PDB file of C-alpha atoms in Angstrom:
ATOM      1  CA  MET A   1      14.734   0.753 -13.567  1.00 91.00           C
ATOM      2  CA  PRO A   2      16.666   0.187 -10.311  1.00 95.00           C
ATOM      3  CA  ARG A   3      16.858  -3.386  -9.011  1.00 96.00           C
ATOM      4  CA  TYR A   4      16.934  -4.396  -5.370  1.00 97.00           C
ATOM      5  CA  ILE A   5      17.169  -7.385  -3.096  1.00 98.00           C
ATOM      6  CA  ALA A   6      15.028  -7.277   0.049  1.00 98.00           C
ATOM      7  CA  PHE A   7      16.225  -9.331   3.000  1.00 98.00           C
ATOM      8  CA  LEU A   8      13.257  -9.791   5.307  1.00 96.00           C
ATOM      9  CA  ARG A   9      13.568 -10.700   8.964  1.00 94.00           C
ATOM     10  CA  GLY A  10      11.172 -13.146  10.568  1.00 85.00           C
ATOM     11  CA  ILE A  11       9.641 -14.720   7.482  1.00 88.00           C
ATOM     12  CA  ASN A  12       8.839 -18.386   8.085  1.00 77.00           C
ATOM     13  CA  VAL A  13      10.275 -18.491  11.593  1.00 78.00           C
ATOM     14  CA  GLY A  14       8.723 -18.075  15.017  1.00 75.00           C
ATOM     15  CA  GLY A  15       5.281 -19.276  14.004  1.00 78.00           C
ATOM     16  CA  HIS A  16       4.976 -16.911  11.032  1.00 78.00           C
ATOM     17  CA  ARG A  17       4.384 -18.741   7.754  1.00 86.00           C
ATOM     18  CA  VAL A  18       4.192 -17.021   4.387  1.00 92.00           C
ATOM     19  CA  THR A  19       4.280 -18.840   1.072  1.00 92.00           C
ATOM     20  CA  MET A  20       6.647 -17.452  -1.509  1.00 93.00           C
ATOM     21  CA  ASP A  21       3.687 -17.074  -3.891  1.00 95.00           C
ATOM     22  CA  ARG A  22       1.972 -14.825  -1.339  1.00 95.00           C
ATOM     23  CA  LEU A  23       5.167 -12.861  -0.723  1.00 96.00           C
ATOM     24  CA  ARG A  24       5.602 -12.237  -4.468  1.00 97.00           C
ATOM     25  CA  GLU A  25       1.947 -11.162  -4.625  1.00 97.00           C
ATOM     26  CA  ILE A  26       2.445  -8.644  -1.794  1.00 97.00           C
ATOM     27  CA  PHE A  27       5.477  -7.124  -3.518  1.00 97.00           C
ATOM     28  CA  THR A  28       3.696  -6.998  -6.878  1.00 98.00           C
ATOM     29  CA  GLU A  29       0.742  -5.168  -5.274  1.00 97.00           C
ATOM     30  CA  LEU A  30       3.193  -2.328  -4.518  1.00 96.00           C
ATOM     31  CA  GLY A  31       3.832  -1.872  -8.230  1.00 96.00           C
ATOM     32  CA  LEU A  32       7.210  -3.606  -8.078  1.00 98.00           C
ATOM     33  CA  THR A  33       8.207  -5.628 -11.133  1.00 97.00           C
ATOM     34  CA  ASP A  34      10.324  -8.679 -11.969  1.00 97.00           C
ATOM     35  CA  VAL A  35       9.515  -9.987  -8.484  1.00 97.00           C
ATOM     36  CA  SER A  36      11.065 -13.312  -7.550  1.00 96.00           C
ATOM     37  CA  THR A  37      11.936 -15.025  -4.305  1.00 96.00           C
ATOM     38  CA  PHE A  38      14.941 -17.089  -3.372  1.00 95.00           C
ATOM     39  CA  ILE A  39      14.425 -19.879  -0.855  1.00 91.00           C
ATOM     40  CA  ALA A  40      11.714 -19.535   1.755  1.00 87.00           C
ATOM     41  CA  SER A  41      13.635 -17.348   4.194  1.00 87.00           C
ATOM     42  CA  GLY A  42      12.573 -13.898   2.991  1.00 93.00           C
ATOM     43  CA  ASN A  43      14.836 -13.010   0.088  1.00 96.00           C
ATOM     44  CA  VAL A  44      12.964 -11.036  -2.574  1.00 97.00           C
ATOM     45  CA  LEU A  45      14.485  -9.743  -5.811  1.00 97.00           C
ATOM     46  CA  PHE A  46      12.626  -7.020  -7.719  1.00 97.00           C
ATOM     47  CA  ALA A  47      12.792  -3.866  -9.803  1.00 97.00           C
ATOM     48  CA  ALA A  48      11.228  -0.571  -8.727  1.00 97.00           C
ATOM     49  CA  ASP A  49      10.618   2.783 -10.293  1.00 94.00           C
ATOM     50  CA  CYS A  50      12.155   4.400  -7.198  1.00 93.00           C
ATOM     51  CA  GLU A  51      15.706   5.409  -6.414  1.00 92.00           C
ATOM     52  CA  ASP A  52      15.041   6.380  -2.795  1.00 95.00           C
ATOM     53  CA  ALA A  53      15.821   3.084  -1.059  1.00 95.00           C
ATOM     54  CA  ASP A  54      14.793   4.383   2.391  1.00 95.00           C
ATOM     55  CA  ALA A  55      11.360   5.479   1.178  1.00 97.00           C
ATOM     56  CA  LEU A  56      10.947   2.207  -0.693  1.00 97.00           C
ATOM     57  CA  ARG A  57      11.912   0.198   2.408  1.00 97.00           C
ATOM     58  CA  GLU A  58       9.328   2.089   4.472  1.00 97.00           C
ATOM     59  CA  ARG A  59       6.618   1.408   1.852  1.00 97.00           C
ATOM     60  CA  ILE A  60       7.488  -2.292   1.792  1.00 98.00           C
ATOM     61  CA  GLU A  61       7.528  -2.585   5.583  1.00 98.00           C
ATOM     62  CA  GLY A  62       4.163  -0.838   5.885  1.00 97.00           C
ATOM     63  CA  HIS A  63       2.607  -3.001   3.183  1.00 97.00           C
ATOM     64  CA  LEU A  64       3.967  -6.207   4.741  1.00 96.00           C
ATOM     65  CA  ALA A  65       2.660  -5.216   8.197  1.00 96.00           C
ATOM     66  CA  THR A  66      -0.786  -4.486   6.755  1.00 96.00           C
ATOM     67  CA  HIS A  67      -1.013  -7.782   4.876  1.00 95.00           C
ATOM     68  CA  LEU A  68       0.760 -10.092   7.329  1.00 94.00           C
ATOM     69  CA  GLY A  69      -0.373  -8.550  10.607  1.00 92.00           C
ATOM     70  CA  TYR A  70       3.116  -8.128  12.086  1.00 92.00           C
ATOM     71  CA  GLU A  71       6.200  -6.001  11.515  1.00 94.00           C
ATOM     72  CA  VAL A  72       8.767  -7.333   9.082  1.00 95.00           C
ATOM     73  CA  PRO A  73      12.109  -5.503   9.269  1.00 96.00           C
ATOM     74  CA  THR A  74      13.331  -5.115   5.694  1.00 98.00           C
ATOM     75  CA  PHE A  75      16.891  -4.537   4.509  1.00 98.00           C
ATOM     76  CA  LEU A  76      17.361  -3.410   0.890  1.00 98.00           C
ATOM     77  CA  ARG A  77      20.526  -3.750  -1.143  1.00 97.00           C
ATOM     78  CA  SER A  78      21.184  -3.037  -4.792  1.00 96.00           C
ATOM     79  CA  PRO A  79      22.904  -5.736  -6.867  1.00 96.00           C
ATOM     80  CA  SER A  80      26.172  -3.753  -6.730  1.00 96.00           C
ATOM     81  CA  GLU A  81      25.916  -3.403  -2.945  1.00 96.00           C
ATOM     82  CA  LEU A  82      25.322  -7.136  -2.617  1.00 97.00           C
ATOM     83  CA  ALA A  83      28.282  -7.812  -4.923  1.00 96.00           C
ATOM     84  CA  ALA A  84      30.468  -5.764  -2.541  1.00 96.00           C
ATOM     85  CA  VAL A  85      29.160  -7.767   0.442  1.00 97.00           C
ATOM     86  CA  VAL A  86      29.996 -11.026  -1.319  1.00 96.00           C
ATOM     87  CA  ALA A  87      33.439  -9.755  -2.405  1.00 95.00           C
ATOM     88  CA  PHE A  88      34.437  -8.622   1.107  1.00 94.00           C
ATOM     89  CA  ARG A  89      37.109 -10.794   2.692  1.00 88.00           C
ATOM     90  CA  PRO A  90      37.193 -10.601   6.472  1.00 82.00           C
ATOM     91  CA  THR A  91      40.688 -10.184   7.887  1.00 69.00           C
ATOM     92  CA  GLU A  92      40.537 -13.585   9.551  1.00 57.00           C
ATOM     93  CA  VAL A  93      39.363 -15.471   6.479  1.00 49.00           C
ATOM     94  CA  GLY A  94      42.840 -16.707   5.587  1.00 47.00           C
ATOM     95  CA  THR A  95      43.353 -18.459   8.894  1.00 48.00           C
ATOM     96  CA  ARG A  96      39.757 -19.528   9.445  1.00 49.00           C
ATOM     97  CA  ALA A  97      38.525 -20.564   6.024  1.00 50.00           C
ATOM     98  CA  GLY A  98      38.058 -24.210   5.271  1.00 53.00           C
ATOM     99  CA  ASP A  99      35.575 -27.008   5.076  1.00 58.00           C
ATOM    100  CA  SER A 100      34.680 -26.694   8.733  1.00 77.00           C
ATOM    101  CA  SER A 101      34.020 -22.961   8.795  1.00 88.00           C
ATOM    102  CA  SER A 102      30.818 -20.964   8.242  1.00 93.00           C
ATOM    103  CA  HIS A 103      30.429 -17.377   7.070  1.00 95.00           C
ATOM    104  CA  TYR A 104      27.325 -15.330   7.877  1.00 96.00           C
ATOM    105  CA  VAL A 105      26.480 -11.719   7.108  1.00 97.00           C
ATOM    106  CA  ILE A 106      24.455  -9.589   9.502  1.00 97.00           C
ATOM    107  CA  PHE A 107      22.622  -6.790   7.682  1.00 98.00           C
ATOM    108  CA  LEU A 108      21.908  -3.444   9.375  1.00 97.00           C
ATOM    109  CA  ASP A 109      20.024  -0.332   8.237  1.00 93.00           C
ATOM    110  CA  THR A 110      23.003   1.971   8.641  1.00 92.00           C
ATOM    111  CA  GLY A 111      26.649   1.716   9.594  1.00 91.00           C
ATOM    112  CA  VAL A 112      27.552  -0.419  12.589  1.00 94.00           C
ATOM    113  CA  PRO A 113      26.946   1.587  15.781  1.00 94.00           C
ATOM    114  CA  ASP A 114      30.006   1.908  18.023  1.00 94.00           C
ATOM    115  CA  SER A 115      28.161   0.120  20.842  1.00 93.00           C
ATOM    116  CA  LEU A 116      27.469  -2.916  18.634  1.00 94.00           C
ATOM    117  CA  ARG A 117      30.993  -2.906  17.221  1.00 95.00           C
ATOM    118  CA  SER A 118      32.351  -2.949  20.768  1.00 95.00           C
ATOM    119  CA  GLU A 119      29.941  -5.679  21.900  1.00 94.00           C
ATOM    120  CA  LEU A 120      30.743  -7.958  18.970  1.00 95.00           C
ATOM    121  CA  THR A 121      34.489  -7.326  19.154  1.00 95.00           C
ATOM    122  CA  GLN A 122      34.395  -8.508  22.771  1.00 94.00           C
ATOM    123  CA  LEU A 123      32.759 -11.734  21.557  1.00 94.00           C
ATOM    124  CA  ASN A 124      35.637 -12.581  19.194  1.00 95.00           C
ATOM    125  CA  SER A 125      37.048 -15.973  20.133  1.00 93.00           C
ATOM    126  CA  GLU A 126      38.703 -19.028  18.636  1.00 91.00           C
ATOM    127  CA  MET A 127      35.264 -20.051  17.355  1.00 93.00           C
ATOM    128  CA  ASP A 128      33.640 -16.726  16.429  1.00 95.00           C
ATOM    129  CA  HIS A 129      35.151 -13.714  14.713  1.00 95.00           C
ATOM    130  CA  PHE A 130      33.402 -10.517  13.612  1.00 96.00           C
ATOM    131  CA  SER A 131      34.576  -8.119  10.882  1.00 95.00           C
ATOM    132  CA  PHE A 132      32.855  -4.883   9.908  1.00 95.00           C
ATOM    133  CA  ALA A 133      32.204  -3.441   6.449  1.00 94.00           C
ATOM    134  CA  GLY A 134      29.775  -0.588   5.864  1.00 93.00           C
ATOM    135  CA  THR A 135      26.262  -1.640   6.836  1.00 96.00           C
ATOM    136  CA  GLU A 136      27.179  -5.294   7.372  1.00 97.00           C
ATOM    137  CA  VAL A 137      28.914  -7.439   9.935  1.00 97.00           C
ATOM    138  CA  HIS A 138      30.694 -10.568   8.728  1.00 97.00           C
ATOM    139  CA  TRP A 139      30.582 -13.428  11.223  1.00 96.00           C
ATOM    140  CA  LEU A 140      33.057 -16.264  10.719  1.00 95.00           C
ATOM    141  CA  ILE A 141      32.453 -19.405  12.723  1.00 94.00           C
ATOM    142  CA  GLN A 142      34.883 -22.304  13.129  1.00 92.00           C
ATOM    143  CA  GLY A 143      32.405 -25.092  12.511  1.00 92.00           C
ATOM    144  CA  LYS A 144      28.676 -24.945  11.933  1.00 92.00           C
ATOM    145  CA  LEU A 145      26.354 -22.211  13.151  1.00 92.00           C
ATOM    146  CA  THR A 146      24.917 -24.557  15.757  1.00 91.00           C
ATOM    147  CA  ASP A 147      28.435 -25.182  17.132  1.00 91.00           C
ATOM    148  CA  SER A 148      28.805 -21.538  18.127  1.00 94.00           C
ATOM    149  CA  PRO A 149      28.003 -20.533  21.708  1.00 92.00           C
ATOM    150  CA  LEU A 150      26.354 -17.469  20.132  1.00 93.00           C
ATOM    151  CA  PHE A 151      23.794 -19.629  18.327  1.00 89.00           C
ATOM    152  CA  ASP A 152      20.247 -19.359  19.641  1.00 79.00           C
ATOM    153  CA  ARG A 153      20.133 -16.341  21.984  1.00 82.00           C
ATOM    154  CA  GLY A 154      23.782 -15.231  22.194  1.00 84.00           C
ATOM    155  CA  LEU A 155      23.895 -13.143  19.044  1.00 87.00           C
ATOM    156  CA  GLU A 156      20.380 -11.857  19.638  1.00 87.00           C
ATOM    157  CA  GLN A 157      21.444 -10.509  23.040  1.00 89.00           C
ATOM    158  CA  ALA A 158      24.541  -8.890  21.532  1.00 89.00           C
ATOM    159  CA  THR A 159      22.494  -7.104  18.849  1.00 90.00           C
ATOM    160  CA  LYS A 160      19.616  -6.048  21.130  1.00 88.00           C
ATOM    161  CA  GLY A 161      18.118  -2.746  20.113  1.00 87.00           C
ATOM    162  CA  VAL A 162      19.657  -2.848  16.623  1.00 93.00           C
ATOM    163  CA  ARG A 163      17.575  -3.937  13.616  1.00 94.00           C
ATOM    164  CA  THR A 164      19.332  -6.837  11.906  1.00 95.00           C
ATOM    165  CA  THR A 165      18.810  -9.891   9.786  1.00 95.00           C
ATOM    166  CA  THR A 166      21.369 -12.596   9.043  1.00 95.00           C
ATOM    167  CA  ARG A 167      22.119 -14.663   5.943  1.00 96.00           C
ATOM    168  CA  ASN A 168      24.591 -17.398   5.106  1.00 96.00           C
ATOM    169  CA  MET A 169      27.286 -16.290   2.646  1.00 96.00           C
ATOM    170  CA  ASN A 170      26.518 -19.238   0.350  1.00 95.00           C
ATOM    171  CA  THR A 171      22.941 -17.973  -0.016  1.00 96.00           C
ATOM    172  CA  LEU A 172      24.185 -14.439  -0.712  1.00 97.00           C
ATOM    173  CA  ARG A 173      26.557 -15.658  -3.416  1.00 97.00           C
ATOM    174  CA  ARG A 174      23.717 -17.500  -5.144  1.00 96.00           C
ATOM    175  CA  ILE A 175      21.459 -14.426  -4.996  1.00 97.00           C
ATOM    176  CA  ALA A 176      24.237 -12.167  -6.296  1.00 96.00           C
ATOM    177  CA  ALA A 177      24.807 -14.550  -9.209  1.00 94.00           C
ATOM    178  CA  ARG A 178      21.120 -14.341 -10.148  1.00 89.00           C
ATOM    179  CA  TRP A 179      21.257 -10.529 -10.422  1.00 79.00           C
ATOM    180  CA  ALA A 180      24.781 -10.107 -11.770  1.00 72.00           C
TER     181      ALA A 180
END
């Protein structure tokens, strides 16, 4: 049975509060099995008797909207796809890695549109650097997320019109290890 990780956008932020028990319940109601959550930011691991990830994503999004009363953009990855995300080494990692750097991954539904690639490339600086790999953007920050001028609304403006959700690489490594 195929396994997936769902990365949900907007869970437990912006006034929306969902317990992880309730989130597991909602996923189980869809007939998904081995449902577990990882931290309270909308990371759900599960197995499904479905190999069509797009159809499954649509079912999950519809079910979440019905039960939560608002849209929840959902990004599905298989364990092997997540392993590739975690294994990717941005070109700048050698010069930027260290105790004072942060690595985030921005998930998209499909490949990075040229307009977004251009927008993010223009935002590369001494503090922020973007690398592209498949359906993800890797964002390296010299310092903490809150140190970046793109924190708060900057990145949101750059990605306007493109469905995304963002996770810290440390979180992704821990999730990947659970489903390895």
